[in-house]
Coordinates of C-alpha atoms in Angstrom, one line a residue:
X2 CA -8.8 -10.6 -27.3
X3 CA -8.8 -6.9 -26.3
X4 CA -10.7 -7.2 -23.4
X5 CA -8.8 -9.7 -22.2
X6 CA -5.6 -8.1 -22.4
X7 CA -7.0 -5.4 -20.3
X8 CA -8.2 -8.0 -18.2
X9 CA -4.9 -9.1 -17.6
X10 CA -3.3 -6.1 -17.0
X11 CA -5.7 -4.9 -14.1
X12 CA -4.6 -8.0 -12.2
X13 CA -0.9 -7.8 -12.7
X14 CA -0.8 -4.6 -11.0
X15 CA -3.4 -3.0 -9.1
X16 CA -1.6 -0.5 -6.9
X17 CA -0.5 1.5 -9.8
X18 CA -4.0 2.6 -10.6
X19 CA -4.6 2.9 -7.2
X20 CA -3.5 6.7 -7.1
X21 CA -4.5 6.5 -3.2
X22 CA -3.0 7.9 0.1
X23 CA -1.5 4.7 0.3
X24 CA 1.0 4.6 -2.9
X25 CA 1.7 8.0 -1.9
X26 CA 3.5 7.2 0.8
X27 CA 4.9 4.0 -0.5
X28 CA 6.7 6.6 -3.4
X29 CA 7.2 9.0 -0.8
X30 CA 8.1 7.6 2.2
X31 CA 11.0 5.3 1.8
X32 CA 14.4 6.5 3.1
X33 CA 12.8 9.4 4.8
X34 CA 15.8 10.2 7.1
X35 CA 13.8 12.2 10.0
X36 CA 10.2 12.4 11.6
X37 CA 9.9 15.9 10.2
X38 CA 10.3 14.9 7.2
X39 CA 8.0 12.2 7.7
X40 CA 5.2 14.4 9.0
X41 CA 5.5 16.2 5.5
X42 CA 5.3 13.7 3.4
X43 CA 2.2 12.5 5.2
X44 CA 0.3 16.1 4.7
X45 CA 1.2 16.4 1.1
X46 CA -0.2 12.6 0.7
X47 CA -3.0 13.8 3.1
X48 CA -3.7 16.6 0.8
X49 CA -3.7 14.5 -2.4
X50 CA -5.7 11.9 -1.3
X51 CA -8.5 12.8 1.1
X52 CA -9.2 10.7 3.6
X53 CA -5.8 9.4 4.4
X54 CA -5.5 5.2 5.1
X55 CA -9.2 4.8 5.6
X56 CA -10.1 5.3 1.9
X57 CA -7.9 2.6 0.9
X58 CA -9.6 -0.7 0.5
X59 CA -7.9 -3.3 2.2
X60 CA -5.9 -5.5 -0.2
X61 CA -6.4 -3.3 -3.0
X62 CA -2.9 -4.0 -4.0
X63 CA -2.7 -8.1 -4.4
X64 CA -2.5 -8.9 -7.7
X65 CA 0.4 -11.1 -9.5
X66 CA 3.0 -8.7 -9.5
X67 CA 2.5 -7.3 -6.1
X68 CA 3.8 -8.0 -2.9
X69 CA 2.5 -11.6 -1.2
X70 CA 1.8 -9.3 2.1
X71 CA 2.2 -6.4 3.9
X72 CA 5.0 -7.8 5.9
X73 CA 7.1 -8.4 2.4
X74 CA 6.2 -4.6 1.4
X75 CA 7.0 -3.4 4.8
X76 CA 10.5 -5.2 4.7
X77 CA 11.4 -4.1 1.1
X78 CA 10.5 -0.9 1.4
X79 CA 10.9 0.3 5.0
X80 CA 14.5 -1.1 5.4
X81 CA 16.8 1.8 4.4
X82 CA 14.1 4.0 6.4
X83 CA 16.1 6.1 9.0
X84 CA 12.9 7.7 10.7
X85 CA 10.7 5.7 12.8
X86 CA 7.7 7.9 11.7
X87 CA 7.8 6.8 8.0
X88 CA 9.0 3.5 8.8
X89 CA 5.7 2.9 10.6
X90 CA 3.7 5.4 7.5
X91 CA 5.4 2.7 5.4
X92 CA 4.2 -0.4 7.5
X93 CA 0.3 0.7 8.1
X94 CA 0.1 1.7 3.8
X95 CA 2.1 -2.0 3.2
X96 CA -0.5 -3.8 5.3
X97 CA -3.1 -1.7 4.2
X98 CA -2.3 -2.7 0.0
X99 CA -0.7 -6.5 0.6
X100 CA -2.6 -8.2 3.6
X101 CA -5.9 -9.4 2.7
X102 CA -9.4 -8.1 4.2
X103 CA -10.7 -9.7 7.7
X104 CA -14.0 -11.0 5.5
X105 CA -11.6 -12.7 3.0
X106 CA -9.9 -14.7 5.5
X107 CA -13.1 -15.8 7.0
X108 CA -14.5 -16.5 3.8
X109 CA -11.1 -18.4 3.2
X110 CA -11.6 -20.5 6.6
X111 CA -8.5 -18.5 8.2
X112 CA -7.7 -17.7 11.5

């Protein structure tokens, strides 16, 4: 029963074990209100989480309470996002989290 509890709970919500570069800049990134701004919250994520966007495995995020895909994130939480900098920080970590991987889609018969 126990292990299936856990079970449960590592699929309803991956991202917030994630503890990447990623769901650093999705906590610190939205509303950013200028590019300078947006460069600073990118070094502190930077220096937090070595290896910036590369070290997060795509679609590490889907799970049953996540987004559906990147595009969903990136709407949500990119909207009220005055700079274009963390607007497009926001976009890359979204698609990076909530789209699935390339070999998942071929393995899924996707285009």
């Amino acid at each position: 029963m126990h292990r299936a509890f856990v079970s449960a709970l590592l699929l309803i919500a991956p991202a917030a074990w994630a503890g990447d570069f990623a769901t650093c800049i999705l906590d610190k990134a939205p509303g950013v209100a200028n590019d300078t701004a947006a460069q600073a919250v990118y070094q502190l994520c930077l220096s937090e989480n070595p290896g910036g966007f590369q070290a997060v495995a795509q679609g590490s995020g889907r799970g049953l309470m996540g987004y559906k895909s990147g595009a969903e994130c990136t709407a949500k939480k990119a909207g009220d996002t005055r700079s274009e900098e963390a607007a497009r920080y926001v976009g890359i970590a979204c698609r990076r989290l909530y789209d699935e991987s390339e070999i998942n889609r071929f393995l899924d018969g996707k285009p």
